[in-house]
Coordinates of C-alpha atoms in Angstrom, one line a residue:
Chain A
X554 CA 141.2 -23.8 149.5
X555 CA 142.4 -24.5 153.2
X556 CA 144.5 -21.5 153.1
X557 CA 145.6 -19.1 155.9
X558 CA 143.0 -16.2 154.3
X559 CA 140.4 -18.4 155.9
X560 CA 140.8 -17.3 159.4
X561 CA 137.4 -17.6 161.4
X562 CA 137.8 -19.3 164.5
X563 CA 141.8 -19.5 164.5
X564 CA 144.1 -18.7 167.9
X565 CA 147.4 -17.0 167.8
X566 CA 147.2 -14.2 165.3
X567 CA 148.0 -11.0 167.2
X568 CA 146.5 -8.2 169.3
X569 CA 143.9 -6.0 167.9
X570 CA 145.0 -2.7 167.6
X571 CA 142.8 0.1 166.5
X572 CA 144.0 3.2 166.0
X573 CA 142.6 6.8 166.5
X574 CA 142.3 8.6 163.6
X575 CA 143.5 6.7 161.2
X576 CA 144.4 8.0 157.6
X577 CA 143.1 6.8 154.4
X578 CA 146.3 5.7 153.5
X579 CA 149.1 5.1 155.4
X580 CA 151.4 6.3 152.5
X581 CA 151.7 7.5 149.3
X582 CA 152.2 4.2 148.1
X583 CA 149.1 2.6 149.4
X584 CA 146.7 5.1 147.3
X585 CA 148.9 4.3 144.3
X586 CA 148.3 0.7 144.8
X587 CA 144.5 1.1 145.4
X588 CA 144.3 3.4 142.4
X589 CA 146.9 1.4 139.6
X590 CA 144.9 -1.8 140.8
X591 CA 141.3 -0.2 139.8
X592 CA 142.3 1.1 137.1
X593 CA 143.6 -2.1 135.4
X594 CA 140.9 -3.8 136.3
X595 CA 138.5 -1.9 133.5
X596 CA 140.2 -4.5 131.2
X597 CA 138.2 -6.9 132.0
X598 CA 140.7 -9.4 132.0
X599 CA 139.8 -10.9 135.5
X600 CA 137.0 -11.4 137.7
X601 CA 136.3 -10.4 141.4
X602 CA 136.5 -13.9 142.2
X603 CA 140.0 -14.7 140.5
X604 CA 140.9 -11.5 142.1
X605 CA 140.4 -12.8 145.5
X606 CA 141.7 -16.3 144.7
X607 CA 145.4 -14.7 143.4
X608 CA 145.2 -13.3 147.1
X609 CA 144.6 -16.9 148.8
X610 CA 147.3 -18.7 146.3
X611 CA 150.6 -16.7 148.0
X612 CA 152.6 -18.7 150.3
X613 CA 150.6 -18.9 153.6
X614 CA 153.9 -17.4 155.7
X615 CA 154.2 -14.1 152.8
X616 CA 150.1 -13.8 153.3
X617 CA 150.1 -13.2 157.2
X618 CA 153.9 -11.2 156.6
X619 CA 152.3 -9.0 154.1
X620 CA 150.5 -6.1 154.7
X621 CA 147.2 -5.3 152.5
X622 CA 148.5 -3.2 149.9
X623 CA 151.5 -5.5 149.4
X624 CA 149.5 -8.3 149.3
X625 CA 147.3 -5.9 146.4
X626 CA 150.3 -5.0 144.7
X627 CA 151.3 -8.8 144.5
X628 CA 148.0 -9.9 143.0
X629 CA 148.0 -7.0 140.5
X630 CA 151.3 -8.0 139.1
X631 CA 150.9 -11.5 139.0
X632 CA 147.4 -11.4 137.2
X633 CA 148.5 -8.8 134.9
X634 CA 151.4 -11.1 134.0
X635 CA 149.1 -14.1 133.6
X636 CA 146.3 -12.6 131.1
X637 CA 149.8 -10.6 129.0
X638 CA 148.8 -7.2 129.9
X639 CA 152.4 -7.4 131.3
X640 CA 155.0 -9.7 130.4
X641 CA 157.2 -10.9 133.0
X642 CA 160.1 -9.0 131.3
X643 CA 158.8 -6.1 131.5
X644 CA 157.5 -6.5 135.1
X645 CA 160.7 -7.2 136.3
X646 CA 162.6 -4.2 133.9
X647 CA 160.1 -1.7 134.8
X648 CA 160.5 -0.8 131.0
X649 CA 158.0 -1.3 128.3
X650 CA 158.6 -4.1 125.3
X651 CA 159.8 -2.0 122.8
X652 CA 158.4 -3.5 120.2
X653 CA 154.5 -3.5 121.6
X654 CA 152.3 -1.1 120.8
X655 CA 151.2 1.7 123.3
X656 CA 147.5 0.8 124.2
X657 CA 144.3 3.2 125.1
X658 CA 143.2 3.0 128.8
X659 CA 140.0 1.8 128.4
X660 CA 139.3 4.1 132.1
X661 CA 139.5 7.7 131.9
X662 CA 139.6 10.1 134.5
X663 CA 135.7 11.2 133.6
X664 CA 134.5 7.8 133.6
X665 CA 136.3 7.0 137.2
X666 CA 133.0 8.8 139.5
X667 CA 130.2 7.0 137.6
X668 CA 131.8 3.7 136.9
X669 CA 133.1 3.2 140.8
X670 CA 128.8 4.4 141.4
X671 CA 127.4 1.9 139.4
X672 CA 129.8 -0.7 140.8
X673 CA 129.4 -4.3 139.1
X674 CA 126.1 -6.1 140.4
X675 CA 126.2 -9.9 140.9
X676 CA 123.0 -10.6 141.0
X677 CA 122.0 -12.2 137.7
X678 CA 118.4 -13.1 136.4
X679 CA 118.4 -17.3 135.9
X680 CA 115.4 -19.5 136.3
X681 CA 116.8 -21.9 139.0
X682 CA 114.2 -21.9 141.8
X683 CA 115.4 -21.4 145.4
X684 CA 115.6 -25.2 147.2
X685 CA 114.9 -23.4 150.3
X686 CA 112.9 -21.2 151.8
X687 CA 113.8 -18.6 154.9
X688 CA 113.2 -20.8 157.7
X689 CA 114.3 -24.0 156.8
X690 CA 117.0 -26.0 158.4
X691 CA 120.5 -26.9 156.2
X692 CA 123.3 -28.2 156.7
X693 CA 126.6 -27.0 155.2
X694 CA 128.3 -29.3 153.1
X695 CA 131.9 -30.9 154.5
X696 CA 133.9 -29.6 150.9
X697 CA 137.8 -29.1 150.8
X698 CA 138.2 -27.7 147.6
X699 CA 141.5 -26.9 146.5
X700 CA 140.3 -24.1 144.8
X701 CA 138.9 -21.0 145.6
X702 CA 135.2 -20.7 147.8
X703 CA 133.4 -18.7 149.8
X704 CA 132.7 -21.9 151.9
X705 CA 134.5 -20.9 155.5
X706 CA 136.3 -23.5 157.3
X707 CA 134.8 -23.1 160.6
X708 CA 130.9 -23.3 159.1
X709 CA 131.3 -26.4 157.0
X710 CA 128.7 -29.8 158.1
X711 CA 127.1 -27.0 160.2
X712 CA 123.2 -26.7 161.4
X713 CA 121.8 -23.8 160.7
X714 CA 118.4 -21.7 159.5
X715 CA 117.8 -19.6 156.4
X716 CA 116.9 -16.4 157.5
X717 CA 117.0 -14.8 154.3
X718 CA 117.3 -15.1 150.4
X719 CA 119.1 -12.4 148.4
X720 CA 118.4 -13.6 144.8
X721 CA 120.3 -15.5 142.4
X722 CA 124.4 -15.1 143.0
X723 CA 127.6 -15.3 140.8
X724 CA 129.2 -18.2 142.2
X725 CA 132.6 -17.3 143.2
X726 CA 134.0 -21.3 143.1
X727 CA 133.2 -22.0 139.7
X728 CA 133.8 -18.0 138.5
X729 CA 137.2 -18.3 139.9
X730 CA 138.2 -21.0 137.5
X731 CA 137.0 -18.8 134.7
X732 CA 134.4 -22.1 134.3
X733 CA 131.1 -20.3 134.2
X734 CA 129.0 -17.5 136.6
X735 CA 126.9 -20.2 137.8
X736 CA 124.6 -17.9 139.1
X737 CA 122.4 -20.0 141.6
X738 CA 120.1 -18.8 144.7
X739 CA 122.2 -16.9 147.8
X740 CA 120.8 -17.6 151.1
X741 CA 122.0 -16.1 154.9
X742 CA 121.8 -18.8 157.0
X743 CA 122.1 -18.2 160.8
X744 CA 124.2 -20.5 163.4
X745 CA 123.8 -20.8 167.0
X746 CA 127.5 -20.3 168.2
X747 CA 127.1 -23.2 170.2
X748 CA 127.0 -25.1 167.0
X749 CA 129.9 -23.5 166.0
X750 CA 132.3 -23.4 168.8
X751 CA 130.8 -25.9 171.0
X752 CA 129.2 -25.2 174.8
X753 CA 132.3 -22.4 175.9
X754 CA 129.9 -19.8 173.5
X755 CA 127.3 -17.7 174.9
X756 CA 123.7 -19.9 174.2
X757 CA 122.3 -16.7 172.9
X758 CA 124.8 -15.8 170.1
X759 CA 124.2 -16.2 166.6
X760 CA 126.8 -15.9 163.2
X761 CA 125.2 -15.1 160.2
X762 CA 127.3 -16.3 156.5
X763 CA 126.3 -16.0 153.0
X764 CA 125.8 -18.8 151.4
X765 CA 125.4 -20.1 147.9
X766 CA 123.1 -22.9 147.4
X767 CA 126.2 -25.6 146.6
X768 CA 127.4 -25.1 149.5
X769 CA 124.0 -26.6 151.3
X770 CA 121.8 -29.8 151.9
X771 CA 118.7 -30.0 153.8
X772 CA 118.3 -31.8 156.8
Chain B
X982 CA 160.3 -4.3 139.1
X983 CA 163.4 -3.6 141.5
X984 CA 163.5 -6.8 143.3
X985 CA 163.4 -8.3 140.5
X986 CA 166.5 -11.6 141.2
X987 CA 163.7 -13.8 142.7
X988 CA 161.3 -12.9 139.9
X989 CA 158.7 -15.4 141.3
X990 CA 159.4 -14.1 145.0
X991 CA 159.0 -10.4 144.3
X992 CA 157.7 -10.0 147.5
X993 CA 160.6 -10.0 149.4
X994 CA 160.6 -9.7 152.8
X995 CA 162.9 -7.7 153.7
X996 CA 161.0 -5.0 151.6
X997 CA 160.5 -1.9 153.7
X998 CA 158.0 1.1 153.1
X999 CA 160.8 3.1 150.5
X1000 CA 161.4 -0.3 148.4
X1001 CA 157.3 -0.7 148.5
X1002 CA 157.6 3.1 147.2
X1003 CA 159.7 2.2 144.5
X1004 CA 158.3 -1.2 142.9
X1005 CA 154.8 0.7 142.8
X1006 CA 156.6 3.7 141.3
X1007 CA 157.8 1.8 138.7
X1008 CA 154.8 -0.7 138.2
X1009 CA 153.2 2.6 137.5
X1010 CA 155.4 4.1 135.1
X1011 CA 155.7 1.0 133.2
X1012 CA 151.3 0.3 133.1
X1013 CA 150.9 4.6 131.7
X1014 CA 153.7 4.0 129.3
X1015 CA 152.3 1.1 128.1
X1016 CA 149.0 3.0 127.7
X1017 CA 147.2 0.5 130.2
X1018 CA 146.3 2.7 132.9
X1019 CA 145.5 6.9 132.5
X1020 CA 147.4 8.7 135.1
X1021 CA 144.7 11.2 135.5
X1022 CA 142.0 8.1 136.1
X1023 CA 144.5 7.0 139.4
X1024 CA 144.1 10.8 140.6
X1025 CA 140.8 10.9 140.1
X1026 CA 140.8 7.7 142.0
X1027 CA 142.5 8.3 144.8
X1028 CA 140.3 11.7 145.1
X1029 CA 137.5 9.8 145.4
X1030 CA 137.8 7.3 147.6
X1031 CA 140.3 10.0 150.2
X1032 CA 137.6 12.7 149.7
X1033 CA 133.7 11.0 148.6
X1034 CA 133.2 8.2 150.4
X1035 CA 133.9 7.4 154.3
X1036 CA 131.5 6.8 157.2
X1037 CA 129.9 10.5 157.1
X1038 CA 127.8 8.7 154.0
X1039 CA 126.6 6.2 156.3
X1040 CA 126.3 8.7 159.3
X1041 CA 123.4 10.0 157.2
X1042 CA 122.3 7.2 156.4
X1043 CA 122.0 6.3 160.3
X1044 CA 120.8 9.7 161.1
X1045 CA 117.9 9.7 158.3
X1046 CA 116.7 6.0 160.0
X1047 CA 116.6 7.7 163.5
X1048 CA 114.8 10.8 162.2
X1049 CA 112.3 9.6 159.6
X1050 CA 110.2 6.3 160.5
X1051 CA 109.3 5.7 157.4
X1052 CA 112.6 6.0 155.5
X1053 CA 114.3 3.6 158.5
X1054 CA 111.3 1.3 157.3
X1055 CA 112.8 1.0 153.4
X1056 CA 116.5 0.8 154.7
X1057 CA 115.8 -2.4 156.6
X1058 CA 113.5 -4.1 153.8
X1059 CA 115.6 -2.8 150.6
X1060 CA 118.9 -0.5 152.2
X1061 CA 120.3 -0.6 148.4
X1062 CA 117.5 1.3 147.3
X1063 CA 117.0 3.8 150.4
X1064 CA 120.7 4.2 150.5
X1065 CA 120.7 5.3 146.7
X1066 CA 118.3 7.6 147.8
X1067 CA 120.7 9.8 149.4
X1068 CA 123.3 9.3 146.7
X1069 CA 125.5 6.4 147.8
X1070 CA 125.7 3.5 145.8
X1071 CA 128.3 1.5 143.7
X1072 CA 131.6 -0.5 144.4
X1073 CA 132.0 -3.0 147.0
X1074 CA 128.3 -1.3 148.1
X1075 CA 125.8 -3.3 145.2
X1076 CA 123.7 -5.6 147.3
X1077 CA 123.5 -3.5 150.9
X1078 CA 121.6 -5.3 153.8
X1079 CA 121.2 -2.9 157.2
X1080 CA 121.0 -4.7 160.6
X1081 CA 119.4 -2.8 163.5
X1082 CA 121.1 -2.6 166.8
X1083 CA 118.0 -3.7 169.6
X1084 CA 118.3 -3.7 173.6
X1085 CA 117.9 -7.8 172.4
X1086 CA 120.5 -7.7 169.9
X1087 CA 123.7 -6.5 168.9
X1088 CA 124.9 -6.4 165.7
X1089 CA 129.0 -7.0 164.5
X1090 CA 130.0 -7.4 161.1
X1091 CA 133.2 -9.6 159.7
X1092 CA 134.4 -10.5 156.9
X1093 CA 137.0 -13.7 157.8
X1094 CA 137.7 -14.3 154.4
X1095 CA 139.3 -11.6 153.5
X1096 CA 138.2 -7.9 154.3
X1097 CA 134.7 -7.3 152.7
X1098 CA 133.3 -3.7 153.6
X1099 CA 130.5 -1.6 152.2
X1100 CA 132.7 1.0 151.0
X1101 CA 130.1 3.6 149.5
X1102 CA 129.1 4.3 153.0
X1103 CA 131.8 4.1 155.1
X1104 CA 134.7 4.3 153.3
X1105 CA 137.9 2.2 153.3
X1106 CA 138.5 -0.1 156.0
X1107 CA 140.5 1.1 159.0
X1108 CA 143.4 -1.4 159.3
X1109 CA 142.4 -3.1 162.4
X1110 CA 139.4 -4.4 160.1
X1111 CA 141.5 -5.9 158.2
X1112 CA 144.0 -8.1 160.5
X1113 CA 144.4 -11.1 161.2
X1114 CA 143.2 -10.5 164.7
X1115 CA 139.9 -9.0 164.0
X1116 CA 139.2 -11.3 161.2
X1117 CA 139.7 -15.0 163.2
X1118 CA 138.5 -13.7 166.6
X1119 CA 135.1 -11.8 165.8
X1120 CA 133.6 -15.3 165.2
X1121 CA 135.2 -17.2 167.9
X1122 CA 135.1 -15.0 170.8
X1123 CA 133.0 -11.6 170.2
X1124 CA 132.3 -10.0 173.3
X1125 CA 136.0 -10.3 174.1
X1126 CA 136.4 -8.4 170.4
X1127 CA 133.8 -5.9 171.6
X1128 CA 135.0 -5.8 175.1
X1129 CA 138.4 -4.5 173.7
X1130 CA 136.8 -2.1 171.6
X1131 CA 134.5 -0.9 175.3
X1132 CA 131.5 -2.2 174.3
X1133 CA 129.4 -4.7 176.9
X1134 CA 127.0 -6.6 175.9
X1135 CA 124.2 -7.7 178.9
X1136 CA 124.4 -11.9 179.0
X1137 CA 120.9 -12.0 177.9
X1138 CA 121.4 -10.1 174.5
X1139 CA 122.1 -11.8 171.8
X1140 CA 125.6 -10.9 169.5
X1141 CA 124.4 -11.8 165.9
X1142 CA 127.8 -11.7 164.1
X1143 CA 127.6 -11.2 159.8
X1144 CA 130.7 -12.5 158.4
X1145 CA 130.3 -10.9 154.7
X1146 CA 131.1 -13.8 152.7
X1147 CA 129.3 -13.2 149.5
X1148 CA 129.1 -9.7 148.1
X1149 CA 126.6 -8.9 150.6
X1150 CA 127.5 -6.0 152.0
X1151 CA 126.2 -4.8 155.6
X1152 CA 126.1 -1.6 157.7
X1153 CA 124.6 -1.8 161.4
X1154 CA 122.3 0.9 162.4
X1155 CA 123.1 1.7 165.6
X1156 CA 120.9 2.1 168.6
X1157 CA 119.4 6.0 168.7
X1158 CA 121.5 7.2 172.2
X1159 CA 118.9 8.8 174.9
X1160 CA 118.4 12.3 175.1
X1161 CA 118.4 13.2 171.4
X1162 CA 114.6 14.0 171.2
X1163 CA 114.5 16.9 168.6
X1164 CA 117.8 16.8 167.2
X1165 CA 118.2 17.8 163.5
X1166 CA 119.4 15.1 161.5
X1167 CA 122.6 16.7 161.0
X1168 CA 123.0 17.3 165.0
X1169 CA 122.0 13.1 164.9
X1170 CA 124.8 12.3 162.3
X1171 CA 127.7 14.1 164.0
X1172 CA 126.9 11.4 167.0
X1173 CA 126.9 8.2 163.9
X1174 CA 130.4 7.1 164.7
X1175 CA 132.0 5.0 162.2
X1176 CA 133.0 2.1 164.6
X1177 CA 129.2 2.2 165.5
X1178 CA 128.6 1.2 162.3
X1179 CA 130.4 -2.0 162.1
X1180 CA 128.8 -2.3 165.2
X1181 CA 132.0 -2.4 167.6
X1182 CA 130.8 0.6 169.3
X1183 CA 127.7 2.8 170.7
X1184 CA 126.4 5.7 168.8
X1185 CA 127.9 9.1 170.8
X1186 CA 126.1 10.3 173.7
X1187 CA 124.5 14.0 173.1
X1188 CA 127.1 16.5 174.6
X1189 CA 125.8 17.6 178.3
X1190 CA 124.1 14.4 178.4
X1191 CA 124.5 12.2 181.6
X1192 CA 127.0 9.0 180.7

């Protein structure tokens, strides 16, 4: 979707300000956040991909007003609520339905070191054969989706070259919609900035994106 | 939760820190009593990711490239691999690709769409990382993004920006600073700043060594 998450290229959006030794966490809160967000998601009752997309669905103004965590703390709510590990009821009482059942966590404390090392590959084995090859020429497709991608605004009906393959890829639009992995080829494909940005860039630099095989046509 | 009148606008605005503090004190309470989440899992959480991960990983990561040939040779044709090798691995780190830092070209690494960082070797992202400054700008306009961040790139380099779309994740290997013939790798890795890494800074000069 055309949201405000999609923010290569734009003007206006603050100074950067780095700051010297920064913390983990900024508060108590934050690590809490991290931590209660994790943890739920051992349920398995949502992708990475829907993940991201609850993100991109707040209100464009609440999404640049909202600092990470909040933003976390939003999406962990509202997905919770949405696949009735929560009801709303009880997300706005604080207090449990009395009549439900206590549940087991499905991640205990032992399990937390090995399962955050193994991580959760998206790489899948599928027989589709890469289209393209590293050196070819693409061009991006010009998609709006209302829906979620990995598509960005500023590269779309973009030159570029395929500078490298990385296998076959979940495919976060159609994963998103809980309508299949799709798993299909992953290719970075290299842009002059010129093509980009127009003749203001510097002729020499380059932005590299990942991108899933949808997403390209040859030229 | 305690802002609960607007219950489809619980993110009110006029929330400050202590009312964050309070909904996620409650959304807590409320997921271990309904037996959804273990409280001792969250510690053991937030222990790892405050005290097991950060950019020392990837500092040895870095310093093992600029010490051992062949090892930097298997970090830039499979980095998930050589990167295990040392013990890092997992979350937000599966599918690791390593750039190297050249006098032709300088690496920077983005993610626009949201905030997509290899977290098994450096850690959480700093917060600058994540705004909306850094994320629209590093595309657009790098060397002014590095210039604020005191690195100059000569004209005739070449800034290769990744923005980490997919779950690609990538770490720069920054460029081995003169005067650091003979160093131990652990004397190499104490110079592996974390900034250098996401390639909006230089590796550390040796200490006594000329600017």
């Amino acid at each position: 979707m055309n949201g405000v998450h999609d923010m290569g290229g734009m003007h206006g959006l603050g100074p950067l300000v780095p700051e010297q030794n920064e913390p983990v966490w900024h508060a108590p809160w934050e690590a809490r956040v991290f931590a209660l967000t994790s943890a739920i998601g051992a349920w398995r009752k949502w992708n990475l991909d829907e993940s991201r997309q609850q993100i991109e669905r707040m209100p464009g103004a609440d999404y640049l007003r909202s600092s990470y965590y909040e933003k976390w703390l939003i999406r962990t709510v509202a997905l919770a609520i949405q696949t009735g590990l929560l009801t709303r009821e009880e997300a706005m009482s604080g207090r449990p339905d009395p009549a439900a059942q206590a549940a087991t966590p499905p991640l205990k404390a032992a399990q937390v070191e090995p399962s955050m090392r193994r991580g959760g590959p998206t790489t899948r084995s599928v027989d589709r054969q890469p289209v393209f090859r590293v050196g070819d020429s693409v061009r991006t497709r010009n998609i709006h989706p209302q829906t979620h991608t990995r598509l960005p605004r500023y590269a779309r009906d973009k030159q570029g070259v395929v500078v490298a393959l990385h296998g076959a890829h979940v495919f976060p639009d159609s994963n998103a919609l809980r309508q299949g992995e799709n798993a299909q080829p992953l290719y970075t494909v290299r842009f002059k900035a010129q093509d980009l940005w127009g003749e203001a860039a510097n002729a020499r630099d380059t932005v590299c994106i990942d991108l899933w095989e949808d997403y390209l046509a040859p030229v | 939760m305690s802002s609960g009148e607007h219950h489809d606008h619980d993110h009110d605005h006029s929330d400050v820190p202590s009312d964050l503090a309070l909904r996620v004190k409650s959304l807590e309470s409320l997921l271990v009593d309904k037996g959804l989440v273990d409280p001792a899992a969250l510690d053991a959480i937030v222990d790892y990711y405050e005290h097991k991960v950060g950019p020392r990983n990837g500092a040895r990561v870095v310093a093992r490239a600029w010490a051992d040939p062949d090892y930097k040779q298997r970090l830039l044709t499979d980095a998930t691999a050589a990167i295990a090798e040392l013990g890092y691995s997992g979350r937000q780190g599966e599918h690791m690709v390593v750039v190297e830092n050249t006098p032709a070209v300088h690496n920077m690494v983005v993610c626009t769409l949201c905030s997509c960082y290899p977290w098994p070797v450096l850690g959480l992202p700093p917060a600058w990382y994540k705004s909306a400054a850094y994320r629209s700008r590093s595309v657009i306009e790098p060397r002014a993004v590095l210039q604020e961040f005191g690195v100059s790139v000569p004209e005739d380099a070449e800034v290769r920006v990744w923005d980490s779309t997919s779950e690609v994740r990538y770490l720069v290997l920054p460029e081995r600073p003169a005067g650091t013939e003979g160093m131990s790798e652990e004397q190499l890795a104490a110079l592996v700043t974390r900034d250098s890494m996401i390639g909006v800074g230089l590796a550390a000069a040796p200490q006594g060594a000329a600017a």
